[in-house]
CSV table of C-alpha atoms and ligand atoms in Angstrom, one decimal:
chain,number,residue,atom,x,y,z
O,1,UNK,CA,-13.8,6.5,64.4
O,2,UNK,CA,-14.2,3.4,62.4
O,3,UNK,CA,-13.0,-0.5,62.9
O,4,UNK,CA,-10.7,-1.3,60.5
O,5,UNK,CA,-9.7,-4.8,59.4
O,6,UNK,CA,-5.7,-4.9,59.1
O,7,UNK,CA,-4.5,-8.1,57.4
O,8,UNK,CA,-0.8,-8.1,58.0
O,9,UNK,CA,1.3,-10.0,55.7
O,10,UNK,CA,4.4,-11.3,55.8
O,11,UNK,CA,6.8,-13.9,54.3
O,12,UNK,CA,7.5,-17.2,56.3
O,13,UNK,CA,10.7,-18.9,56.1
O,14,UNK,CA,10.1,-22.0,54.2
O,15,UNK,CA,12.9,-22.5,51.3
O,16,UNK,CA,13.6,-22.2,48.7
O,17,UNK,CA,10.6,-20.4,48.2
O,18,UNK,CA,8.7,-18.5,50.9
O,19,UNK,CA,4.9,-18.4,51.4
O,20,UNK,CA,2.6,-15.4,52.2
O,21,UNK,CA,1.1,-16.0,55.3
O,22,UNK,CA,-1.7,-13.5,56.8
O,23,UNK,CA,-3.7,-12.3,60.0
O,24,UNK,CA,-6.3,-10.0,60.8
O,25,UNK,CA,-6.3,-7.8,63.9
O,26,UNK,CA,-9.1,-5.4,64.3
O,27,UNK,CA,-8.2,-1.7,65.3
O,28,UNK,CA,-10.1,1.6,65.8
O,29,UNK,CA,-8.7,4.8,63.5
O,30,UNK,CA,-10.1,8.3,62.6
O,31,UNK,CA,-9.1,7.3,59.1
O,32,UNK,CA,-7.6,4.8,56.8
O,33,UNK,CA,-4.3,4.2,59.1
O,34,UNK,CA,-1.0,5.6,57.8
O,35,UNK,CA,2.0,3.3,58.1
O,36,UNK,CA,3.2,5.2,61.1
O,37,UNK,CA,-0.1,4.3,63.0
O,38,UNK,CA,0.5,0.7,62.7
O,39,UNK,CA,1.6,-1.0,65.6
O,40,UNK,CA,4.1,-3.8,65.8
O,41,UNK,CA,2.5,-7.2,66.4
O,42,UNK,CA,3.4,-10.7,66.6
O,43,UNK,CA,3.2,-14.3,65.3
O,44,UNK,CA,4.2,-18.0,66.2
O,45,UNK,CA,7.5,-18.7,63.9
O,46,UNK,CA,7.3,-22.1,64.9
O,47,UNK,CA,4.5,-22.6,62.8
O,48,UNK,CA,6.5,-20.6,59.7
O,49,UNK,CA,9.9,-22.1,60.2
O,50,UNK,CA,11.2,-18.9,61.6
O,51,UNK,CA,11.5,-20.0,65.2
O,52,UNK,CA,11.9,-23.1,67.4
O,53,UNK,CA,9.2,-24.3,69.3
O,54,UNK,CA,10.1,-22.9,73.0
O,55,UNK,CA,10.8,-19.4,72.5
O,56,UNK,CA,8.8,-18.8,69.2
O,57,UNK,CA,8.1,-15.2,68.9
O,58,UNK,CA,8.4,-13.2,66.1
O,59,UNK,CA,7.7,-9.6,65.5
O,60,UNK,CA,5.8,-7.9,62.8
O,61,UNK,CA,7.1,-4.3,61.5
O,62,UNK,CA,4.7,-2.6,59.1
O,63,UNK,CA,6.7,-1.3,55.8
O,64,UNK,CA,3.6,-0.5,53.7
O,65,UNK,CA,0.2,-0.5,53.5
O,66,UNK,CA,-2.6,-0.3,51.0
O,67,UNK,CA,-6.3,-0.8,50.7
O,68,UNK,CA,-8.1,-3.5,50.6
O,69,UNK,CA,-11.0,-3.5,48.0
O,70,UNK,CA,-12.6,-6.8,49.1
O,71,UNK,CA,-13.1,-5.7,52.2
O,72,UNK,CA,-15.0,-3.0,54.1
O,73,UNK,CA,-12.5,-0.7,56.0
O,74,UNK,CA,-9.3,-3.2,55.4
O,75,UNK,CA,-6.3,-2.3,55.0
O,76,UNK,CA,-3.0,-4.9,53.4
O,77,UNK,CA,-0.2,-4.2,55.5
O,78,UNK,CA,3.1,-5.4,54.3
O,79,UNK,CA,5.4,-6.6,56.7
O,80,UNK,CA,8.9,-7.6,57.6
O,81,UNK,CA,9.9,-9.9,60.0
O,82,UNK,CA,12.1,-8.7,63.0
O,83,UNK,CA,13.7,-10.8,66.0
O,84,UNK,CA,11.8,-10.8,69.5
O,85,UNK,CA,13.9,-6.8,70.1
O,86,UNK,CA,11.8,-5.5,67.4
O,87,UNK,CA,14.5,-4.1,65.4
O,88,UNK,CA,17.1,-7.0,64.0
O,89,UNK,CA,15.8,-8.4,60.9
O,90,UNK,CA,14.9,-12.3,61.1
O,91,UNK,CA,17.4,-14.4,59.0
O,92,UNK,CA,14.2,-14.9,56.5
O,93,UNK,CA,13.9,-10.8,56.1
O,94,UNK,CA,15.3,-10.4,52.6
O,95,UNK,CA,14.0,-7.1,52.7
O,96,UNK,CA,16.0,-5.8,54.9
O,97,UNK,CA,18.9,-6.6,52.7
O,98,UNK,CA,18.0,-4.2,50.1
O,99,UNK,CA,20.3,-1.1,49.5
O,100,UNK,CA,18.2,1.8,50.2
O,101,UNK,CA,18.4,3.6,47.1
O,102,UNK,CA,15.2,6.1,46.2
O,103,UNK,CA,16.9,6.4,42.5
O,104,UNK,CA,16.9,2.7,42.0
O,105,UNK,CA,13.5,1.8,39.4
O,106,UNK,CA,12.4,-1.7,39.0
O,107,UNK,CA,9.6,-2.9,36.6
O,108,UNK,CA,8.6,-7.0,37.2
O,109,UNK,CA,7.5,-8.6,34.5
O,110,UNK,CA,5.4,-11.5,36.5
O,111,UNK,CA,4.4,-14.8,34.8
O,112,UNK,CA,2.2,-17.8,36.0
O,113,UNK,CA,-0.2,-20.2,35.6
O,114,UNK,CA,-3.4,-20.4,37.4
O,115,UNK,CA,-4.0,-24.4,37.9
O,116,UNK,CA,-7.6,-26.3,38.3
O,117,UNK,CA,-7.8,-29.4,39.1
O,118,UNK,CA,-4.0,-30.3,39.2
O,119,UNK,CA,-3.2,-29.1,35.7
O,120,UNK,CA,-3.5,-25.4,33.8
O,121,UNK,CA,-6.8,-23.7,33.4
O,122,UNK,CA,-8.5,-24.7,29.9
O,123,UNK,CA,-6.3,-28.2,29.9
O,124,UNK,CA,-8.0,-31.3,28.8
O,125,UNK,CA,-8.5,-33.9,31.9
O,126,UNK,CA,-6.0,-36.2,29.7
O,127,UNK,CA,-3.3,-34.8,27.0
O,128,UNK,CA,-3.0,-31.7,26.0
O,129,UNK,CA,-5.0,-29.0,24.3
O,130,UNK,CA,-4.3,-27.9,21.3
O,131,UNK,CA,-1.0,-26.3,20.5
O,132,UNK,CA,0.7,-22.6,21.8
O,133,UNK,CA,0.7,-20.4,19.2
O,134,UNK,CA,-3.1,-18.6,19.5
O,135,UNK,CA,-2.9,-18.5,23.4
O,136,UNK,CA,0.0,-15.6,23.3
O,137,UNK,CA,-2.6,-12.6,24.1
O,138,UNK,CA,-5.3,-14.7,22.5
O,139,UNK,CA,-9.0,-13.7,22.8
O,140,UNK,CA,-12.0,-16.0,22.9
O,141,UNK,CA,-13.1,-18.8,24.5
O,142,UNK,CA,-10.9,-21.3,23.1
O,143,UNK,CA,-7.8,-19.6,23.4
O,144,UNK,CA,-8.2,-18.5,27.2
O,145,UNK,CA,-11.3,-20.1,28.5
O,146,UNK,CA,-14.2,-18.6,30.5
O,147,UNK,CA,-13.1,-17.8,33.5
O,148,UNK,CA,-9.2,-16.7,33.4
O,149,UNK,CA,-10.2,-12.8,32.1
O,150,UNK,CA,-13.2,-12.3,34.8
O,151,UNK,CA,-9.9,-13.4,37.4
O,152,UNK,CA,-7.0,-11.2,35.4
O,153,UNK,CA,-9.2,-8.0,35.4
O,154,UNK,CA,-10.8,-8.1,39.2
O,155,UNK,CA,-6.7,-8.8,40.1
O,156,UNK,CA,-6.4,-5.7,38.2
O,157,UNK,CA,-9.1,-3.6,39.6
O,158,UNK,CA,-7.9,-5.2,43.3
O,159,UNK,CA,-3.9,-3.9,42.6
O,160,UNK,CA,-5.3,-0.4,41.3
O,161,UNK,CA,-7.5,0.2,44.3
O,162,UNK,CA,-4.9,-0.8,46.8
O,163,UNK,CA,-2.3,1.9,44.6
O,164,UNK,CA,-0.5,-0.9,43.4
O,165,UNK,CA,1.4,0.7,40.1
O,166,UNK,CA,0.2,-2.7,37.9
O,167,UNK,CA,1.6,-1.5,34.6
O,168,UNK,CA,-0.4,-3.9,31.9
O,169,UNK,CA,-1.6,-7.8,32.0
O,170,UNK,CA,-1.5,-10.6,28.6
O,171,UNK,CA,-2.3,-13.7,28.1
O,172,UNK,CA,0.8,-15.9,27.8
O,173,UNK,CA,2.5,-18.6,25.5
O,174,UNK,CA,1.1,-21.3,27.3
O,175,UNK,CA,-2.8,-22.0,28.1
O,176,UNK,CA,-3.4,-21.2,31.3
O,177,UNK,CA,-0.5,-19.0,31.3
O,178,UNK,CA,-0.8,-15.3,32.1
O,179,UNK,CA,1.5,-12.1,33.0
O,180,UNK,CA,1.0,-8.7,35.0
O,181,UNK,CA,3.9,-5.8,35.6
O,182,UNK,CA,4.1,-3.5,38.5
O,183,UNK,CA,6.9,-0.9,38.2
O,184,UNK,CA,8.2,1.4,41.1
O,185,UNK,CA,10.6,3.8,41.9
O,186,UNK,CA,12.7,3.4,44.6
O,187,UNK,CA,14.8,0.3,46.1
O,188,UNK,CA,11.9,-1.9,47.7
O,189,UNK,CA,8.6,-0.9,46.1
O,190,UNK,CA,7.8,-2.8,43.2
O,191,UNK,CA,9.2,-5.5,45.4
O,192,UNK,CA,6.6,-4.9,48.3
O,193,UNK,CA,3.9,-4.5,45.4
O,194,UNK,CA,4.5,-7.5,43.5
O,195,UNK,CA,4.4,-9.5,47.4
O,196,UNK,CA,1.3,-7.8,47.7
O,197,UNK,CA,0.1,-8.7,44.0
O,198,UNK,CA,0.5,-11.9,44.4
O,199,UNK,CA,-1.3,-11.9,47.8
O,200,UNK,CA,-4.0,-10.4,45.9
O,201,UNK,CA,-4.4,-12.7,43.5
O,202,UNK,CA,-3.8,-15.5,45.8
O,203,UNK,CA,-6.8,-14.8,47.5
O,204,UNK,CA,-8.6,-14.0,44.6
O,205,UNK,CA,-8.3,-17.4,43.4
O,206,UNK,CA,-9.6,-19.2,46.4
O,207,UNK,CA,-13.3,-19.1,45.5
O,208,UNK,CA,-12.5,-20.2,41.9
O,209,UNK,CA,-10.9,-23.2,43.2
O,210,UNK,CA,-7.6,-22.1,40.9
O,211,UNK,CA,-4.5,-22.1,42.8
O,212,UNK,CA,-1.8,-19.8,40.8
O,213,UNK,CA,1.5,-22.2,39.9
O,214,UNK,CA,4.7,-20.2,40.0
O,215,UNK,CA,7.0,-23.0,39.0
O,216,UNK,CA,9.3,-21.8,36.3
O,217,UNK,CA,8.3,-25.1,34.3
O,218,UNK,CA,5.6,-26.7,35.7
O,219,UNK,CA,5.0,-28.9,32.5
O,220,UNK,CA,9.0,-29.8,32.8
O,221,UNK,CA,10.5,-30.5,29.3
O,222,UNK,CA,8.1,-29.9,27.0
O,223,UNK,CA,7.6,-27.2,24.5
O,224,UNK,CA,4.9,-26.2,26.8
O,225,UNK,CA,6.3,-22.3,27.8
O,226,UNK,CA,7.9,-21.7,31.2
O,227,UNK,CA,6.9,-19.1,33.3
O,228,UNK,CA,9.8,-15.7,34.1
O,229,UNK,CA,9.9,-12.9,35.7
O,230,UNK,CA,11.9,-10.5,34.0
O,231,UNK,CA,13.5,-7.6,36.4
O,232,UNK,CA,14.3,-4.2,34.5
O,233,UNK,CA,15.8,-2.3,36.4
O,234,UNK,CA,18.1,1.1,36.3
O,235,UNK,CA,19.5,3.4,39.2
O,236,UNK,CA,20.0,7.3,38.9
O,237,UNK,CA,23.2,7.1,37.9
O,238,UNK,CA,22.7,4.7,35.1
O,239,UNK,CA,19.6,6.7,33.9
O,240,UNK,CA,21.3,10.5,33.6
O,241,UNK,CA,25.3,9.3,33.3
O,242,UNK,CA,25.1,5.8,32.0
O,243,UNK,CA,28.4,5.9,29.4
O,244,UNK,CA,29.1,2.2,27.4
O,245,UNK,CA,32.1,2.1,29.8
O,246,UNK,CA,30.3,2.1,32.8
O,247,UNK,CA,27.7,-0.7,31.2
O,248,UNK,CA,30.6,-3.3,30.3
O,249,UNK,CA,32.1,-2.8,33.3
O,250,UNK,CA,28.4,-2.7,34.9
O,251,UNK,CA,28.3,-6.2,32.9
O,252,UNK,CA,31.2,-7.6,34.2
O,253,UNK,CA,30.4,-7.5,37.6
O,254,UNK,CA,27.1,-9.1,36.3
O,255,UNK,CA,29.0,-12.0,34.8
O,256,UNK,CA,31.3,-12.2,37.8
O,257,UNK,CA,28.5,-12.8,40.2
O,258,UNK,CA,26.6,-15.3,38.1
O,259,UNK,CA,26.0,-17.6,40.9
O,260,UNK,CA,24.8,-15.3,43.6
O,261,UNK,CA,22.2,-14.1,41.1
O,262,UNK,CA,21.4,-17.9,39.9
O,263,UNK,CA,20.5,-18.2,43.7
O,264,UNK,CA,18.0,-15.8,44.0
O,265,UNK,CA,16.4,-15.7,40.7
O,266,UNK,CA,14.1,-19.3,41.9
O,267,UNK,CA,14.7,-22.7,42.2
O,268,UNK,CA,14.8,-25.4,39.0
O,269,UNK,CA,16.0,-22.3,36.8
O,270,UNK,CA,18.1,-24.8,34.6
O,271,UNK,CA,14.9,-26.6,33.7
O,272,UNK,CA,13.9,-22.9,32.4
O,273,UNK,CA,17.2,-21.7,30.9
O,274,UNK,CA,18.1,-24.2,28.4
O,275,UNK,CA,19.0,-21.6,25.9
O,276,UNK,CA,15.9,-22.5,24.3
O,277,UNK,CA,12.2,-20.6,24.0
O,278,UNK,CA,14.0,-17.1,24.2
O,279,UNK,CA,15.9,-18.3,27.1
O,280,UNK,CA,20.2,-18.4,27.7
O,281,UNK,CA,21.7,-20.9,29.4
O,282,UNK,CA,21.7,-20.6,33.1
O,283,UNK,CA,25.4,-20.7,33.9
O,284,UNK,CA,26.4,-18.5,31.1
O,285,UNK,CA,26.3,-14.8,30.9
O,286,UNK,CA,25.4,-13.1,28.1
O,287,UNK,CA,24.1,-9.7,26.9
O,288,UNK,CA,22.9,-8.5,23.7
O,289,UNK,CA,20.9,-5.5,22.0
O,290,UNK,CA,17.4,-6.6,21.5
O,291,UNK,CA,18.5,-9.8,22.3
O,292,UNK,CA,16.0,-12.2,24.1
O,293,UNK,CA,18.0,-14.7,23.7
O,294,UNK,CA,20.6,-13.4,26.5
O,295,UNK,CA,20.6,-13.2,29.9
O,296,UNK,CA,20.3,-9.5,29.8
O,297,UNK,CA,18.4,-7.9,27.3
O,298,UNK,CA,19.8,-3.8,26.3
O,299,UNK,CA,17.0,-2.0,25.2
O,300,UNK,CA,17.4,0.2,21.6
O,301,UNK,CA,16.5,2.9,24.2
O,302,UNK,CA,19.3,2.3,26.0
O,303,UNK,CA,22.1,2.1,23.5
O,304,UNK,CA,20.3,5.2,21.3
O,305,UNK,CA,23.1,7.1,20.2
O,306,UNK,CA,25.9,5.6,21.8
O,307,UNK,CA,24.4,6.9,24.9
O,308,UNK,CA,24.5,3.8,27.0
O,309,UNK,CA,21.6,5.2,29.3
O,310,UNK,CA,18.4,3.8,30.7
O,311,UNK,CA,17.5,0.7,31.8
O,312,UNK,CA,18.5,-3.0,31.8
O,313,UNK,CA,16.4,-6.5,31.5
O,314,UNK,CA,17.5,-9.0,33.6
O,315,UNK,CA,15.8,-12.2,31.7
O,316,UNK,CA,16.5,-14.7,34.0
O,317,UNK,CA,14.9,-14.9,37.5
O,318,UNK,CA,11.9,-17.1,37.2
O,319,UNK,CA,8.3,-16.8,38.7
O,320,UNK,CA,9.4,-18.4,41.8
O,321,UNK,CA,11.9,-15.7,42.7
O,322,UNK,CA,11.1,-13.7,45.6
O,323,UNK,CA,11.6,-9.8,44.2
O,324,UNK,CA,13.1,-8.6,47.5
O,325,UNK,CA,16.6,-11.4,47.1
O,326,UNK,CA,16.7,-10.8,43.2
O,327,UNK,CA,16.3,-6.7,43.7
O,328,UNK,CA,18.8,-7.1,46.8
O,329,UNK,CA,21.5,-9.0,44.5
O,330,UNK,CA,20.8,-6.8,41.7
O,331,UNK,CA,21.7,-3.4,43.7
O,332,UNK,CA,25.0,-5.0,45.3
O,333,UNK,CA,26.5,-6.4,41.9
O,334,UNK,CA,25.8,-2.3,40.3
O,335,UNK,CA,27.4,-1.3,44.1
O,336,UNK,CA,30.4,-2.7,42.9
O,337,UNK,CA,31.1,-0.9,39.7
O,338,UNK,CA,33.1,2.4,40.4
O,339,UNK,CA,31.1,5.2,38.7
O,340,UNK,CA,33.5,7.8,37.1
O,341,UNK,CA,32.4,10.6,40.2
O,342,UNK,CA,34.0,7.8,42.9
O,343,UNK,CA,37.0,6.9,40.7
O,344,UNK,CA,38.0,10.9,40.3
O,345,UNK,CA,37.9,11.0,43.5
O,346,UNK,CA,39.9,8.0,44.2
H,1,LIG,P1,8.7,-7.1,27.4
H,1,LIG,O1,7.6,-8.1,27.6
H,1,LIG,O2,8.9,-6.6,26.0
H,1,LIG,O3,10.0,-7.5,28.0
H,1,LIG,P2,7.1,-5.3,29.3
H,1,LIG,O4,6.5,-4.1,28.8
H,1,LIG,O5,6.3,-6.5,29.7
H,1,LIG,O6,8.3,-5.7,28.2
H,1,LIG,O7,8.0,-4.9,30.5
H,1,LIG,C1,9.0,-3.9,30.5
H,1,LIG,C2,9.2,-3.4,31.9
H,1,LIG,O8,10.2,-2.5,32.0
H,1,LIG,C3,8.0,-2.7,32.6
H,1,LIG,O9,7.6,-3.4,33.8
H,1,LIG,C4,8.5,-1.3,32.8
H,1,LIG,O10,7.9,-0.7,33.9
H,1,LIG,C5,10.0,-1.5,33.0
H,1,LIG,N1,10.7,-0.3,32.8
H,1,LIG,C6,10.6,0.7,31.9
H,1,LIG,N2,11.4,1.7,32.1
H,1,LIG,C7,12.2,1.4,33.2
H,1,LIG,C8,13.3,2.0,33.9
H,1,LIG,N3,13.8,3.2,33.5
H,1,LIG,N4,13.8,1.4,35.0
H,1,LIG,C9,13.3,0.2,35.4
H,1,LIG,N5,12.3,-0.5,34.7
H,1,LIG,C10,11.7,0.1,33.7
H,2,LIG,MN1,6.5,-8.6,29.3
H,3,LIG,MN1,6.1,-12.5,29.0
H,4,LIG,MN1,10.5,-9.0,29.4
């Protein structure tokens, strides 16, 4: 037997954009707990905006958990939050909102910037440094500073020891500006992995005295780059029967829900999608081979000999998003396309 330190982790219900929030309980297994181990346990909403002050009880449900490689026998454990009965999903739970769907791929394409001081890593006290342009997957210490790598790879080596699939990291446009992207199959975990990233890296940060900005424009309107995070995405049925019928119907729907997407892709999105900087305008929908210009981007893969297979890029929710609303919105708007199996049979 061994004493293992569980941090569990959950979202809190502050809006528009949630914050991770953590405990530690200490419990006794053979061996590194499966998910099925895990107990329940609880937590004071009225401290997280999930409950009001007299009857303030909030459960904890473990959905995943990973290892923890900054701590001797911890464990990450990802959690949703569930009404007093254990089982109803709180109003905050976005997670429970996702389709189940073990067919249903997502890759995250996750910018930020890490901030010091109140401004980006490696910016002057006053002004500016110099311009973008060399930052872009820049090496040396004038392009990303002294510190900003050592962080980037120990996130790394933190996601891969906890199994996080962490797909590749660059330096971004801006200074200061960085990316990672996790990829996983099935409905909610590349979700849960990017939550738990960016717990990671969160608490990474701490010591360094860097906090990690996820505003989509933190330097507001400048040329100064914005910060994305690009949701690919494809389901079974788009990957092995995909057809350029289903796709502009597939896009339609897109277009048709443009404002329940706009609403979960993170706040101040217009300051980001100007239709400048690779961007499209926010409240116009637009698709295009190639095309990082539009709101969703169709890979050459995908349109390979008329084949209309594969996945999509979704270019516009933003670093603020929370990847459980934006994968939820993204599988009910492909719900609603008939696929040519349901509309024989209708
Ligand atoms: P770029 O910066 O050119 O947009 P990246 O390589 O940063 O491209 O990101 C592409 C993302 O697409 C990766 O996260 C990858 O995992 C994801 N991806 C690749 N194939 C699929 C697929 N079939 N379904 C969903 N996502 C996919
Ligand atoms: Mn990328
Ligand atoms: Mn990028
Ligand atoms: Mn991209």
């Amino acid at each position: 037997m061994a004493k293992y330190k569980l941090e569990y982790i959950w979202l809190d219900g502050y809006t528009p954009v949630p914050n991770l929030r953590g405990k530690t309980q200490i419990k006794e297994f053979e061996s590194f707990p499966t998910l099925e181990q895990l107990p329940l346990w609880g937590f004071d909403g009225s401290s997280t905006m999930q409950a009001e002050g007299r009857s303030s009880d909030c459960v904890l449900k473990p959905v995943a958990v990973y290892p923890d490689g900054a701590r001797t026998n911890g464990a990450l454990v990802m959690c949703e939050v569930m009404m007093p009965d254990g089982v109803t999903p709180h109003s905050t739970n976005k997670r429970a909102t996702i389709l189940d769907d073990a067919g249903a791929w997502f890759g995250f394409e996750h910018e930020y910037f890490m901030y010091k001081d109140g401004r980006p890593l490696g910016f002057p006290a006053a002004g500016y440094p110099a311009p973008q342009g060399p930052y872009y997957t820049g090496v040396g210490y004038s392009n990303v500073g002294s510190v900003a790598r050592e962080i980037v790879e120990k996130h790394l080596d933190l996601c891969l020891f906890a199994g996080i699939n962490h797909e590749g990291i660059n330096a971004e446009v801006a200074k200061g500006e960085w990316e990672f992207q996790i990829f996983g199959k099935g409905s909610k975990k590349a979700a849960d992995e990017m939550w738990m990233a960016r717990y990671l890296l969160q608490r990474l940060t701490e010591s360094y005295g860097i906090d990690i900005e996820y505003h989509c424009k933190p330097l507001g309107d400048t040329d100064w780059n914005g910060s994305g995070m690009h949701a690919n995405f494809s389901t079974e049925y788009m990957r092995t029967v995909g057809g350029k019928a289903y796709f502009e119907a597939m896009m339609k729907a897109f277009e048709k829900n443009l404002m329940d997407h706009i609403t979960v892709y993170g706040p101040d999105n217009d300051k980001r999608l100007t239709g400048k900087h690779e961007t499209a305008p926010w409240n116009k929908f637009s698709y295009g081979v190639a095309d990082r210009g539009a709101s969703v981007r169709v890979p050459h893969s995908f349109v390979k000999g008329d084949a209309y297979k594969g996945y999509l890029e979704d270019r516009r929710p933003n670093s603020q998003g929370d990847p459980y609303a934006i994968a939820s919105q993204i599988l009910k708007t492909i719900a609603e396309v008939p696929t040519a199996k349901a509309s024989a049979a209708a």
